[in-house]
XYZ file of C-alpha atoms in Angstrom:
300
model
C 12.542 38.587 -21.925
C 15.834 36.791 -21.450
C 16.016 33.038 -21.889
C 15.211 31.098 -18.708
C 18.057 29.206 -17.025
C 18.443 25.490 -17.327
C 17.512 23.100 -14.547
C 19.094 19.684 -14.379
C 16.547 16.834 -14.463
C 18.051 13.394 -14.347
C 21.336 12.171 -15.706
C 22.904 14.244 -18.479
C 19.627 15.982 -19.381
C 18.479 19.589 -19.062
C 15.295 21.495 -19.642
C 14.226 25.107 -19.254
C 12.970 26.220 -15.875
C 9.246 26.847 -15.756
C 9.527 30.493 -14.844
C 11.850 33.117 -13.478
C 11.987 33.740 -9.703
C 11.282 37.258 -8.497
C 14.144 39.703 -8.785
C 16.443 39.785 -5.788
C 15.621 36.250 -4.634
C 17.806 33.196 -4.756
C 17.001 30.476 -7.242
C 16.228 27.211 -5.519
C 17.186 24.201 -7.543
C 15.849 20.676 -7.437
C 15.551 18.727 -4.233
C 16.226 15.030 -4.449
C 14.076 12.671 -2.443
C 15.651 9.785 -0.579
C 14.374 6.228 -0.198
C 12.409 5.560 2.953
C 14.360 4.236 5.923
C 13.274 1.851 8.621
C 13.499 4.646 11.199
C 10.622 6.383 9.415
C 8.310 3.481 10.270
C 7.617 3.799 13.971
C 4.113 2.350 14.161
C 4.106 -1.436 14.499
C 0.669 -1.731 12.930
C 1.820 0.138 9.815
C 4.906 -2.055 9.562
C 2.809 -5.213 9.935
C 0.317 -4.003 7.336
C 3.101 -3.311 4.862
C 4.531 -6.790 5.399
C 1.061 -8.225 4.806
C 1.018 -6.622 1.335
C 3.316 -9.270 -0.079
C 6.185 -8.503 2.273
C 6.701 -4.935 1.086
C 7.435 -1.956 3.250
C 10.657 -3.128 4.879
C 13.736 -0.943 4.290
C 15.618 -3.473 2.154
C 12.588 -4.007 -0.066
C 12.076 -0.293 -0.684
C 15.769 0.238 -1.395
C 15.746 -2.579 -3.932
C 12.859 -1.015 -5.827
C 14.119 2.566 -5.767
C 15.637 3.440 -9.136
C 16.429 7.051 -9.964
C 17.044 6.039 -13.567
C 13.389 5.035 -13.972
C 11.602 7.621 -11.837
C 12.923 11.168 -12.011
C 13.131 12.780 -8.566
C 14.299 16.288 -9.498
C 11.800 19.120 -9.816
C 11.846 22.892 -9.835
C 9.938 24.589 -6.994
C 7.577 26.162 -9.530
C 6.652 22.779 -11.024
C 6.223 21.331 -7.535
C 3.829 24.143 -6.609
C 1.671 23.453 -9.652
C 1.686 19.693 -9.182
C 0.632 20.034 -5.545
C -2.114 22.459 -6.545
C -3.566 20.271 -9.299
C -3.651 17.102 -7.174
C -4.885 18.808 -4.016
C -8.337 17.844 -2.638
C -9.243 21.531 -3.012
C -8.798 21.494 -6.815
C -12.333 21.900 -8.240
C -12.919 18.517 -9.881
C -15.388 17.038 -7.351
C -13.273 13.996 -6.450
C -14.820 13.845 -2.965
C -18.178 12.784 -4.422
C -16.883 9.484 -5.871
C -15.921 6.237 -4.104
C -15.008 4.057 -7.141
C -17.342 1.307 -5.943
C -16.023 1.243 -2.372
C -19.507 2.157 -1.108
C -20.890 -1.104 -2.470
C -17.915 -3.038 -1.060
C -18.831 -1.728 2.402
C -22.532 -2.438 1.858
C -21.818 -6.026 0.769
C -19.490 -6.721 3.697
C -16.296 -7.016 1.645
C -14.848 -4.023 3.493
C -15.574 -3.888 7.232
C -12.459 -2.504 8.912
C -9.056 -0.926 8.267
C -7.355 -4.194 7.288
C -10.011 -5.193 4.747
C -10.024 -1.677 3.270
C -6.234 -1.801 2.931
C -6.391 -5.176 1.163
C -9.198 -3.977 -1.134
C -7.298 -0.850 -2.149
C -4.058 -2.789 -2.663
C -5.688 -4.913 -5.364
C -7.715 -2.008 -6.726
C -4.615 0.106 -7.244
C -1.941 -2.457 -8.127
C -4.045 -4.718 -10.354
C -7.070 -2.604 -11.281
C -8.025 0.895 -12.254
C -5.112 2.510 -10.454
C -2.524 0.681 -12.548
C -4.413 1.355 -15.789
C -4.652 5.066 -14.990
C -0.905 5.208 -14.410
C -0.225 3.585 -17.783
C -2.533 6.001 -19.608
C -1.052 9.020 -17.835
C 2.466 7.920 -18.739
C 1.650 7.427 -22.448
C -0.249 10.715 -22.595
C 2.791 12.482 -21.145
C 5.021 10.859 -23.767
C 2.671 11.816 -26.610
C 2.797 15.478 -25.574
C 6.545 15.469 -24.947
C 7.204 13.896 -28.358
C 4.602 16.051 -30.191
C 2.764 12.975 -31.452
C -0.880 13.964 -31.906
C -1.795 10.593 -33.383
C -0.558 8.826 -30.258
C -2.331 11.372 -28.049
C -5.599 10.567 -29.832
C -4.960 6.833 -29.468
C -4.285 7.044 -25.726
C -7.254 9.316 -25.040
C -9.608 7.081 -27.018
C -8.353 3.841 -25.430
C -8.487 5.324 -21.947
C -12.159 6.228 -22.390
C -13.005 2.849 -23.931
C -11.270 0.971 -21.119
C -13.687 2.084 -18.373
C -15.578 -0.971 -17.016
C -18.864 0.596 -15.864
C -21.252 3.500 -16.319
C -20.413 5.107 -12.980
C -16.659 4.764 -13.421
C -17.128 6.430 -16.801
C -18.944 9.323 -15.141
C -16.276 9.511 -12.434
C -13.233 9.769 -14.660
C -14.722 11.841 -17.499
C -16.399 14.379 -15.192
C -13.148 14.851 -13.293
C -11.134 14.962 -16.513
C -13.351 17.633 -18.002
C -13.348 19.694 -14.780
C -9.555 19.389 -14.524
C -9.032 20.648 -18.074
C -11.446 23.547 -17.610
C -9.847 24.723 -14.361
C -6.278 24.245 -15.594
C -6.961 25.881 -18.936
C -8.368 28.932 -17.166
C -5.671 29.334 -14.505
C -2.589 27.427 -15.739
C -2.892 27.574 -19.558
C -0.341 25.882 -21.785
C 0.031 24.934 -25.432
C -0.313 21.214 -24.620
C -3.904 21.612 -23.426
C -4.804 23.417 -26.647
C -3.221 20.574 -28.617
C -5.382 18.113 -26.695
C -8.527 20.116 -27.483
C -7.602 20.056 -31.176
C -6.465 16.428 -31.376
C -9.319 14.792 -29.451
C -12.954 15.842 -29.206
C -14.223 12.794 -27.303
C -14.652 12.292 -23.543
C -11.512 13.113 -21.582
C -10.495 10.833 -18.748
C -8.819 12.148 -15.621
C -5.369 10.513 -16.153
C -5.186 11.865 -19.715
C -6.007 15.385 -18.516
C -3.357 15.271 -15.793
C -0.761 13.783 -18.142
C -1.282 16.564 -20.684
C -0.973 19.312 -18.061
C 2.125 17.782 -16.482
C 3.912 17.390 -19.813
C 2.815 20.835 -20.936
C 4.373 22.418 -17.861
C 7.600 20.408 -18.035
C 6.896 18.152 -15.043
C 8.642 14.776 -15.189
C 6.318 11.822 -15.743
C 7.572 9.913 -12.683
C 6.748 12.809 -10.379
C 3.354 13.304 -11.993
C 2.591 9.608 -11.478
C 3.512 9.743 -7.794
C 1.377 12.817 -7.176
C -1.557 11.393 -9.151
C -1.327 8.055 -7.320
C -1.247 9.739 -3.926
C -4.313 11.835 -4.768
C -6.211 8.793 -6.030
C -5.408 6.576 -3.054
C -6.039 9.362 -0.544
C -9.480 9.986 -2.048
C -10.355 6.287 -1.879
C -9.240 6.152 1.746
C -11.281 9.247 2.571
C -14.368 7.521 1.164
C -13.615 4.365 3.143
C -13.071 6.278 6.373
C -16.505 7.863 6.023
C -18.288 4.690 4.948
C -17.005 1.963 7.323
C -16.544 4.239 9.394
C -12.922 4.455 10.510
C -10.826 6.901 12.487
C -8.586 9.450 10.792
C -5.475 7.756 12.185
C -6.550 4.445 10.651
C -6.819 6.252 7.331
C -3.265 7.527 7.647
C -2.013 4.048 8.538
C -3.577 2.692 5.354
C -2.058 5.528 3.302
C 1.381 4.739 4.766
C 0.964 1.011 4.100
C 0.094 1.660 0.441
C 3.182 3.804 -0.201
C 5.362 0.909 -1.445
C 2.399 -0.524 -3.388
C 2.134 2.746 -5.288
C 5.899 2.880 -5.878
C 6.142 -0.556 -7.443
C 2.948 -0.046 -9.473
C 4.367 3.144 -10.941
C 7.542 1.323 -11.969
C 5.379 -1.302 -13.724
C 3.396 1.413 -15.476
C 6.574 3.037 -16.774
C 7.445 -0.239 -18.535
C 3.977 -1.172 -19.810
C 3.013 -0.581 -23.427
C -0.538 0.310 -24.453
C -1.195 -3.153 -25.859
C -0.232 -4.713 -22.503
C -2.441 -2.612 -20.235
C -5.114 -4.570 -18.395
C -6.999 -5.016 -15.142
C -7.541 -8.111 -13.005
C -9.450 -6.513 -10.112
C -12.741 -8.118 -11.128
C -14.484 -7.709 -7.774
C -13.722 -3.995 -7.809
C -15.175 -3.632 -11.311
C -18.281 -5.550 -10.273
C -18.695 -3.310 -7.234
C -18.869 -0.248 -9.480
C -21.627 -1.942 -11.494
C -23.550 -3.040 -8.406
C -23.380 0.469 -6.997
C -25.569 1.715 -9.850
C -28.592 -0.017 -8.278
C -27.618 0.301 -4.618
C -30.632 1.565 -2.661
C -28.913 3.998 -0.274
C -25.934 5.902 -1.656
C -23.721 8.727 -0.404
C -21.395 8.751 -3.439
C -21.887 9.026 -7.185
C -19.837 5.880 -7.861
């Protein structure tokens, strides 16, 4: 088999394409995303919600935080296909059965409508488990890319030890194990085998995704964006069912959290393992309280 062509990814760097396109078809190279513009925000409620999240969501704010040098935005269509598959709600990891403590937040009255759910998730993602997951995914990706098995072991072990409650532990390790099993069977790569050899303990979800992304040559910034979207969308889906809310309200919340995710990812890309930490105490307590909640629809 001839050597695969090179695809440009970021400034002055190249890597091999993931696979060859079928004979007789044109090769489609990377598409570059553009920062959001104010014309894309047409719903006044979404715009107001974004401003409420610390003033983010306005065009000038998004432009100021967009940095192609920190988050790679080039991807081959084959890598994009795999990333979308792995982080799809249809991927068999059972994400729909977990609420990450949101069920208790609704039961206790902390979350009662779309605005309170948006505020809860903003803190939960930017200052809690969402941020920590992004840091662990990023360092896992680096460990695979740099062939550092000792670091891979360190990240996997710390990620498992960092979980604040029994149900969160079940949530992330069950999904991590299911992700590895499905990906190993359908999208095998040498990186997953390295993970199986280097670490025999419980695998968290961000570590599993980071290994697969690095093993298939997917840039860490893109993997973080896809992972963050899947996480937030699953939380919103739980909230929509629990409050309950309308589907359009759920989409408004997802749109409002877009800049929150973007700036959290940039923080995660700069955070070392010894600086990772959570300050979303109420969210952590909710996951503990959920363990003894009388009526439950979700496993966490």
